Amino acid sequence: MGQKINPYGFRLGVTTDWKSRWFSERQYKEYLTEDWKIREAIMRRMESAAISRIEIERTRDKVRVDVHTARPGIVIGRRGAQADELRTLITKITGNPKVQLNIVEIKSPELDAALIAQGVADQLVNRIAFRRAMKRAVQNAQKAGALGIRVQCSGRLGGAEMSRTEWYREGRVPLHTLRADIDFGVREARTSSGRVGVKVWIYNGDIVPYKSVNDDKITREAAMAAGDPSGSGQPRRVVSSAGRRPTEADVEAAPLIKEADPELEKLLDEEEEIARRTHGGSEAPHFRGED
């Protein structure tokens, strides 16, 4: 009866893996607080870097932080200045000088739920109509190969006095199926009329059989115990401050959600024009004095 659960946590240990990988009985509270502070500090400092997720792994004497981003040039900075500042910040939070910072580039931001939610939130902040932003996100994800997508916005949509929730869905999004590969992302848009929450679900197909995921996990843990930090024996797509310098295209990054097809943009313009004539340019109702 409408009892909601996080799709990522619902599949944790079945088809998804932990974003913090460490074990400690005595220092559990300290490590958990440090992980929260690391993620909070990096996301606050790199708001425009299109960061999807931050994975933290601890060994006996080392802390490894993997930052998954669609704009690695912004995270690295000029000649690695930003990366060095992040490494210093993590060292200050954890108190451990042995910090390994990996910047992992996301090749397909159109299929990342967190980045799509961030793109919709950015458009809402720039006063773009929420329906246009949501429909753009749906079409871009479908063109990129997603089998299903759902985008939901909640708050004072269009500046209305009463908050509400609206969503669009295309394709299949089987949230009750454990073997389904569901990517979930949440972001907030700080608009002039208040905060608007954006949620995105993306269905990328089934993982069949998902027993192979557990087998791969065992193999990865065995490789990590043997000394392979990646746990796979294969090279990771990691962009480091020493191996790559950001270009002007990285600094002046393109928006996360591109414009839709010209036909859809034309239809959206017509819908906005009809809404403008109907509501007088605003979705907030106007009452007469005697009402």
PDB file of N, CA, C and O in Angstrom, residues 65-113:
ATOM      1  N   VAL A  65      39.407   6.892  -1.949  1.00  0.00           N
ATOM      2  CA  VAL A  65      38.163   7.584  -2.291  1.00  0.00           C
ATOM      3  C   VAL A  65      38.057   7.634  -3.806  1.00  0.00           C
ATOM      4  O   VAL A  65      38.947   8.174  -4.475  1.00  0.00           O
ATOM      5  N   ASP A  66      36.980   7.064  -4.339  1.00  0.00           N
ATOM      6  CA  ASP A  66      36.716   7.078  -5.775  1.00  0.00           C
ATOM      7  C   ASP A  66      35.576   8.048  -6.041  1.00  0.00           C
ATOM      8  O   ASP A  66      34.459   7.860  -5.549  1.00  0.00           O
ATOM      9  N   VAL A  67      35.869   9.086  -6.825  1.00  0.00           N
ATOM     10  CA  VAL A  67      34.879  10.098  -7.178  1.00  0.00           C
ATOM     11  C   VAL A  67      34.445   9.842  -8.615  1.00  0.00           C
ATOM     12  O   VAL A  67      35.236   9.996  -9.543  1.00  0.00           O
ATOM     13  N   HIS A  68      33.199   9.450  -8.804  1.00  0.00           N
ATOM     14  CA  HIS A  68      32.655   9.182 -10.130  1.00  0.00           C
ATOM     15  C   HIS A  68      31.993  10.453 -10.647  1.00  0.00           C
ATOM     16  O   HIS A  68      31.001  10.929 -10.063  1.00  0.00           O
ATOM     17  N   THR A  69      32.517  11.011 -11.716  1.00  0.00           N
ATOM     18  CA  THR A  69      32.056  12.293 -12.217  1.00  0.00           C
ATOM     19  C   THR A  69      32.019  12.294 -13.731  1.00  0.00           C
ATOM     20  O   THR A  69      32.769  11.557 -14.387  1.00  0.00           O
ATOM     21  N   ALA A  70      31.144  13.122 -14.280  1.00  0.00           N
ATOM     22  CA  ALA A  70      31.071  13.292 -15.727  1.00  0.00           C
ATOM     23  C   ALA A  70      31.961  14.430 -16.207  1.00  0.00           C
ATOM     24  O   ALA A  70      32.142  14.582 -17.414  1.00  0.00           O
ATOM     25  N   ARG A  71      32.509  15.220 -15.292  1.00  0.00           N
ATOM     26  CA  ARG A  71      33.391  16.337 -15.638  1.00  0.00           C
ATOM     27  C   ARG A  71      34.684  16.214 -14.838  1.00  0.00           C
ATOM     28  O   ARG A  71      34.893  16.936 -13.859  1.00  0.00           O
ATOM     29  N   PRO A  72      35.552  15.288 -15.210  1.00  0.00           N
ATOM     30  CA  PRO A  72      36.775  15.090 -14.419  1.00  0.00           C
ATOM     31  C   PRO A  72      37.708  16.285 -14.440  1.00  0.00           C
ATOM     32  O   PRO A  72      38.479  16.482 -13.501  1.00  0.00           O
ATOM     33  N   GLY A  73      37.655  17.083 -15.505  1.00  0.00           N
ATOM     34  CA  GLY A  73      38.550  18.239 -15.566  1.00  0.00           C
ATOM     35  C   GLY A  73      38.292  19.242 -14.468  1.00  0.00           C
ATOM     36  O   GLY A  73      39.225  19.866 -13.940  1.00  0.00           O
ATOM     37  N   ILE A  74      37.020  19.408 -14.080  1.00  0.00           N
ATOM     38  CA  ILE A  74      36.697  20.353 -13.010  1.00  0.00           C
ATOM     39  C   ILE A  74      37.174  19.815 -11.669  1.00  0.00           C
ATOM     40  O   ILE A  74      37.655  20.571 -10.814  1.00  0.00           O
ATOM     41  N   VAL A  75      37.049  18.509 -11.455  1.00  0.00           N
ATOM     42  CA  VAL A  75      37.488  17.926 -10.185  1.00  0.00           C
ATOM     43  C   VAL A  75      39.005  17.999 -10.055  1.00  0.00           C
ATOM     44  O   VAL A  75      39.545  18.258  -8.977  1.00  0.00           O
ATOM     45  N   ILE A  76      39.709  17.764 -11.165  1.00  0.00           N
ATOM     46  CA  ILE A  76      41.170  17.799 -11.115  1.00  0.00           C
ATOM     47  C   ILE A  76      41.671  19.230 -10.976  1.00  0.00           C
ATOM     48  O   ILE A  76      42.571  19.516 -10.174  1.00  0.00           O
ATOM     49  N   GLY A  77      41.104  20.156 -11.738  1.00  0.00           N
ATOM     50  CA  GLY A  77      41.543  21.542 -11.676  1.00  0.00           C
ATOM     51  C   GLY A  77      42.784  21.793 -12.508  1.00  0.00           C
ATOM     52  O   GLY A  77      43.328  20.897 -13.165  1.00  0.00           O
ATOM     53  N   ARG A  78      43.217  23.019 -12.508  1.00  0.00           N
ATOM     54  CA  ARG A  78      44.400  23.404 -13.253  1.00  0.00           C
ATOM     55  C   ARG A  78      45.648  22.767 -12.654  1.00  0.00           C
ATOM     56  O   ARG A  78      45.991  23.000 -11.501  1.00  0.00           O
ATOM     57  N   ARG A  79      46.286  21.908 -13.452  1.00  0.00           N
ATOM     58  CA  ARG A  79      47.508  21.214 -13.034  1.00  0.00           C
ATOM     59  C   ARG A  79      47.310  20.423 -11.756  1.00  0.00           C
ATOM     60  O   ARG A  79      48.230  20.297 -10.924  1.00  0.00           O
ATOM     61  N   GLY A  80      46.111  19.931 -11.556  1.00  0.00           N
ATOM     62  CA  GLY A  80      45.841  19.090 -10.390  1.00  0.00           C
ATOM     63  C   GLY A  80      45.665  19.834  -9.091  1.00  0.00           C
ATOM     64  O   GLY A  80      45.762  19.226  -8.014  1.00  0.00           O
ATOM     65  N   ALA A  81      45.370  21.131  -9.144  1.00  0.00           N
ATOM     66  CA  ALA A  81      45.255  21.909  -7.913  1.00  0.00           C
ATOM     67  C   ALA A  81      44.042  21.478  -7.092  1.00  0.00           C
ATOM     68  O   ALA A  81      44.128  21.302  -5.863  1.00  0.00           O
ATOM     69  N   GLN A  82      42.893  21.298  -7.759  1.00  0.00           N
ATOM     70  CA  GLN A  82      41.690  20.906  -7.029  1.00  0.00           C
ATOM     71  C   GLN A  82      41.829  19.509  -6.431  1.00  0.00           C
ATOM     72  O   GLN A  82      41.368  19.252  -5.318  1.00  0.00           O
ATOM     73  N   ALA A  83      42.465  18.600  -7.166  1.00  0.00           N
ATOM     74  CA  ALA A  83      42.663  17.252  -6.643  1.00  0.00           C
ATOM     75  C   ALA A  83      43.545  17.270  -5.392  1.00  0.00           C
ATOM     76  O   ALA A  83      43.286  16.548  -4.423  1.00  0.00           O
ATOM     77  N   ASP A  84      44.584  18.095  -5.413  1.00  0.00           N
ATOM     78  CA  ASP A  84      45.440  18.202  -4.229  1.00  0.00           C
ATOM     79  C   ASP A  84      44.680  18.782  -3.044  1.00  0.00           C
ATOM     80  O   ASP A  84      44.866  18.345  -1.900  1.00  0.00           O
ATOM     81  N   GLU A  85      43.799  19.760  -3.308  1.00  0.00           N
ATOM     82  CA  GLU A  85      43.009  20.328  -2.215  1.00  0.00           C
ATOM     83  C   GLU A  85      42.037  19.291  -1.637  1.00  0.00           C
ATOM     84  O   GLU A  85      41.853  19.220  -0.417  1.00  0.00           O
ATOM     85  N   LEU A  86      41.437  18.493  -2.517  1.00  0.00           N
ATOM     86  CA  LEU A  86      40.542  17.444  -2.027  1.00  0.00           C
ATOM     87  C   LEU A  86      41.290  16.407  -1.213  1.00  0.00           C
ATOM     88  O   LEU A  86      40.802  15.935  -0.178  1.00  0.00           O
ATOM     89  N   ARG A  87      42.485  16.060  -1.668  1.00  0.00           N
ATOM     90  CA  ARG A  87      43.284  15.079  -0.925  1.00  0.00           C
ATOM     91  C   ARG A  87      43.653  15.631   0.457  1.00  0.00           C
ATOM     92  O   ARG A  87      43.616  14.907   1.465  1.00  0.00           O
ATOM     93  N   THR A  88      44.005  16.912   0.518  1.00  0.00           N
ATOM     94  CA  THR A  88      44.319  17.535   1.803  1.00  0.00           C
ATOM     95  C   THR A  88      43.087  17.592   2.700  1.00  0.00           C
ATOM     96  O   THR A  88      43.178  17.370   3.919  1.00  0.00           O
ATOM     97  N   LEU A  89      41.927  17.862   2.106  1.00  0.00           N
ATOM     98  CA  LEU A  89      40.693  17.917   2.882  1.00  0.00           C
ATOM     99  C   LEU A  89      40.344  16.552   3.463  1.00  0.00           C
ATOM    100  O   LEU A  89      39.956  16.443   4.640  1.00  0.00           O
ATOM    101  N   ILE A  90      40.503  15.504   2.682  1.00  0.00           N
ATOM    102  CA  ILE A  90      40.211  14.153   3.181  1.00  0.00           C
ATOM    103  C   ILE A  90      41.189  13.769   4.292  1.00  0.00           C
ATOM    104  O   ILE A  90      40.811  13.150   5.292  1.00  0.00           O
ATOM    105  N   THR A  91      42.453  14.149   4.130  1.00  0.00           N
ATOM    106  CA  THR A  91      43.439  13.877   5.171  1.00  0.00           C
ATOM    107  C   THR A  91      43.078  14.586   6.474  1.00  0.00           C
ATOM    108  O   THR A  91      43.223  14.032   7.568  1.00  0.00           O
ATOM    109  N   LYS A  92      42.575  15.817   6.350  1.00  0.00           N
ATOM    110  CA  LYS A  92      42.190  16.576   7.544  1.00  0.00           C
ATOM    111  C   LYS A  92      40.990  15.942   8.235  1.00  0.00           C
ATOM    112  O   LYS A  92      40.911  15.902   9.472  1.00  0.00           O
ATOM    113  N   ILE A  93      40.046  15.407   7.469  1.00  0.00           N
ATOM    114  CA  ILE A  93      38.844  14.812   8.062  1.00  0.00           C
ATOM    115  C   ILE A  93      39.167  13.478   8.726  1.00  0.00           C
ATOM    116  O   ILE A  93      38.736  13.205   9.848  1.00  0.00           O
ATOM    117  N   THR A  94      39.941  12.643   8.048  1.00  0.00           N
ATOM    118  CA  THR A  94      40.213  11.303   8.555  1.00  0.00           C
ATOM    119  C   THR A  94      41.408  11.249   9.498  1.00  0.00           C
ATOM    120  O   THR A  94      41.509  10.325  10.309  1.00  0.00           O
ATOM    121  N   GLY A  95      42.323  12.197   9.363  1.00  0.00           N
ATOM    122  CA  GLY A  95      43.540  12.138  10.157  1.00  0.00           C
ATOM    123  C   GLY A  95      44.527  11.108   9.662  1.00  0.00           C
ATOM    124  O   GLY A  95      45.489  10.775  10.360  1.00  0.00           O
ATOM    125  N   ASN A  96      44.312  10.583   8.455  1.00  0.00           N
ATOM    126  CA  ASN A  96      45.187   9.566   7.874  1.00  0.00           C
ATOM    127  C   ASN A  96      45.946  10.191   6.705  1.00  0.00           C
ATOM    128  O   ASN A  96      45.331  10.630   5.729  1.00  0.00           O
ATOM    129  N   PRO A  97      47.262  10.244   6.755  1.00  0.00           N
ATOM    130  CA  PRO A  97      48.018  10.864   5.646  1.00  0.00           C
ATOM    131  C   PRO A  97      48.048  10.023   4.377  1.00  0.00           C
ATOM    132  O   PRO A  97      48.319  10.550   3.299  1.00  0.00           O
ATOM    133  N   LYS A  98      47.757   8.733   4.487  1.00  0.00           N
ATOM    134  CA  LYS A  98      47.795   7.864   3.310  1.00  0.00           C
ATOM    135  C   LYS A  98      46.411   7.845   2.658  1.00  0.00           C
ATOM    136  O   LYS A  98      45.569   6.976   2.930  1.00  0.00           O
ATOM    137  N   VAL A  99      46.187   8.830   1.807  1.00  0.00           N
ATOM    138  CA  VAL A  99      44.909   8.984   1.118  1.00  0.00           C
ATOM    139  C   VAL A  99      45.139   8.804  -0.371  1.00  0.00           C
ATOM    140  O   VAL A  99      46.010   9.437  -0.964  1.00  0.00           O
ATOM    141  N   GLN A 100      44.371   7.927  -0.985  1.00  0.00           N
ATOM    142  CA  GLN A 100      44.423   7.705  -2.421  1.00  0.00           C
ATOM    143  C   GLN A 100      43.122   8.217  -3.037  1.00  0.00           C
ATOM    144  O   GLN A 100      42.035   7.704  -2.746  1.00  0.00           O
ATOM    145  N   LEU A 101      43.240   9.236  -3.887  1.00  0.00           N
ATOM    146  CA  LEU A 101      42.074   9.844  -4.525  1.00  0.00           C
ATOM    147  C   LEU A 101      42.035   9.445  -5.993  1.00  0.00           C
ATOM    148  O   LEU A 101      42.973   9.733  -6.740  1.00  0.00           O
ATOM    149  N   ASN A 102      40.978   8.768  -6.409  1.00  0.00           N
ATOM    150  CA  ASN A 102      40.781   8.361  -7.800  1.00  0.00           C
ATOM    151  C   ASN A 102      39.582   9.099  -8.374  1.00  0.00           C
ATOM    152  O   ASN A 102      38.509   9.110  -7.756  1.00  0.00           O
ATOM    153  N   ILE A 103      39.770   9.702  -9.531  1.00  0.00           N
ATOM    154  CA  ILE A 103      38.692  10.394 -10.230  1.00  0.00           C
ATOM    155  C   ILE A 103      38.301   9.532 -11.417  1.00  0.00           C
ATOM    156  O   ILE A 103      39.062   9.403 -12.368  1.00  0.00           O
ATOM    157  N   VAL A 104      37.122   8.914 -11.347  1.00  0.00           N
ATOM    158  CA  VAL A 104      36.651   7.985 -12.364  1.00  0.00           C
ATOM    159  C   VAL A 104      35.672   8.726 -13.273  1.00  0.00           C
ATOM    160  O   VAL A 104      34.699   9.317 -12.794  1.00  0.00           O
ATOM    161  N   GLU A 105      35.942   8.684 -14.551  1.00  0.00           N
ATOM    162  CA  GLU A 105      35.104   9.397 -15.507  1.00  0.00           C
ATOM    163  C   GLU A 105      33.898   8.551 -15.908  1.00  0.00           C
ATOM    164  O   GLU A 105      34.016   7.361 -16.206  1.00  0.00           O
ATOM    165  N   ILE A 106      32.715   9.173 -15.927  1.00  0.00           N
ATOM    166  CA  ILE A 106      31.484   8.525 -16.363  1.00  0.00           C
ATOM    167  C   ILE A 106      31.316   8.795 -17.850  1.00  0.00           C
ATOM    168  O   ILE A 106      31.187   9.943 -18.274  1.00  0.00           O
ATOM    169  N   LYS A 107      31.327   7.733 -18.643  1.00  0.00           N
ATOM    170  CA  LYS A 107      31.277   7.882 -20.091  1.00  0.00           C
ATOM    171  C   LYS A 107      29.875   8.200 -20.595  1.00  0.00           C
ATOM    172  O   LYS A 107      29.722   8.870 -21.618  1.00  0.00           O
ATOM    173  N   SER A 108      28.834   7.716 -19.914  1.00  0.00           N
ATOM    174  CA  SER A 108      27.452   7.912 -20.374  1.00  0.00           C
ATOM    175  C   SER A 108      26.638   8.588 -19.276  1.00  0.00           C
ATOM    176  O   SER A 108      25.915   7.920 -18.519  1.00  0.00           O
ATOM    177  N   PRO A 109      26.723   9.904 -19.144  1.00  0.00           N
ATOM    178  CA  PRO A 109      25.926  10.580 -18.104  1.00  0.00           C
ATOM    179  C   PRO A 109      24.430  10.530 -18.378  1.00  0.00           C
ATOM    180  O   PRO A 109      23.634  10.740 -17.465  1.00  0.00           O
ATOM    181  N   GLU A 110      24.021  10.218 -19.630  1.00  0.00           N
ATOM    182  CA  GLU A 110      22.589  10.140 -19.932  1.00  0.00           C
ATOM    183  C   GLU A 110      21.940   8.934 -19.286  1.00  0.00           C
ATOM    184  O   GLU A 110      20.699   8.870 -19.212  1.00  0.00           O
ATOM    185  N   LEU A 111      22.736   7.955 -18.839  1.00  0.00           N
ATOM    186  CA  LEU A 111      22.199   6.747 -18.214  1.00  0.00           C
ATOM    187  C   LEU A 111      22.487   6.704 -16.717  1.00  0.00           C
ATOM    188  O   LEU A 111      22.360   5.642 -16.106  1.00  0.00           O
ATOM    189  N   ASP A 112      22.890   7.799 -16.131  1.00  0.00           N
ATOM    190  CA  ASP A 112      23.166   7.866 -14.704  1.00  0.00           C
ATOM    191  C   ASP A 112      22.034   8.637 -14.031  1.00  0.00           C
ATOM    192  O   ASP A 112      21.790   9.806 -14.353  1.00  0.00           O
ATOM    193  N   ALA A 113      21.323   7.986 -13.114  1.00  0.00           N
ATOM    194  CA  ALA A 113      20.135   8.590 -12.514  1.00  0.00           C
ATOM    195  C   ALA A 113      20.474   9.847 -11.719  1.00  0.00           C
ATOM    196  O   ALA A 113      19.745  10.842 -11.778  1.00  0.00           O
TER     197      ALA A 113
END
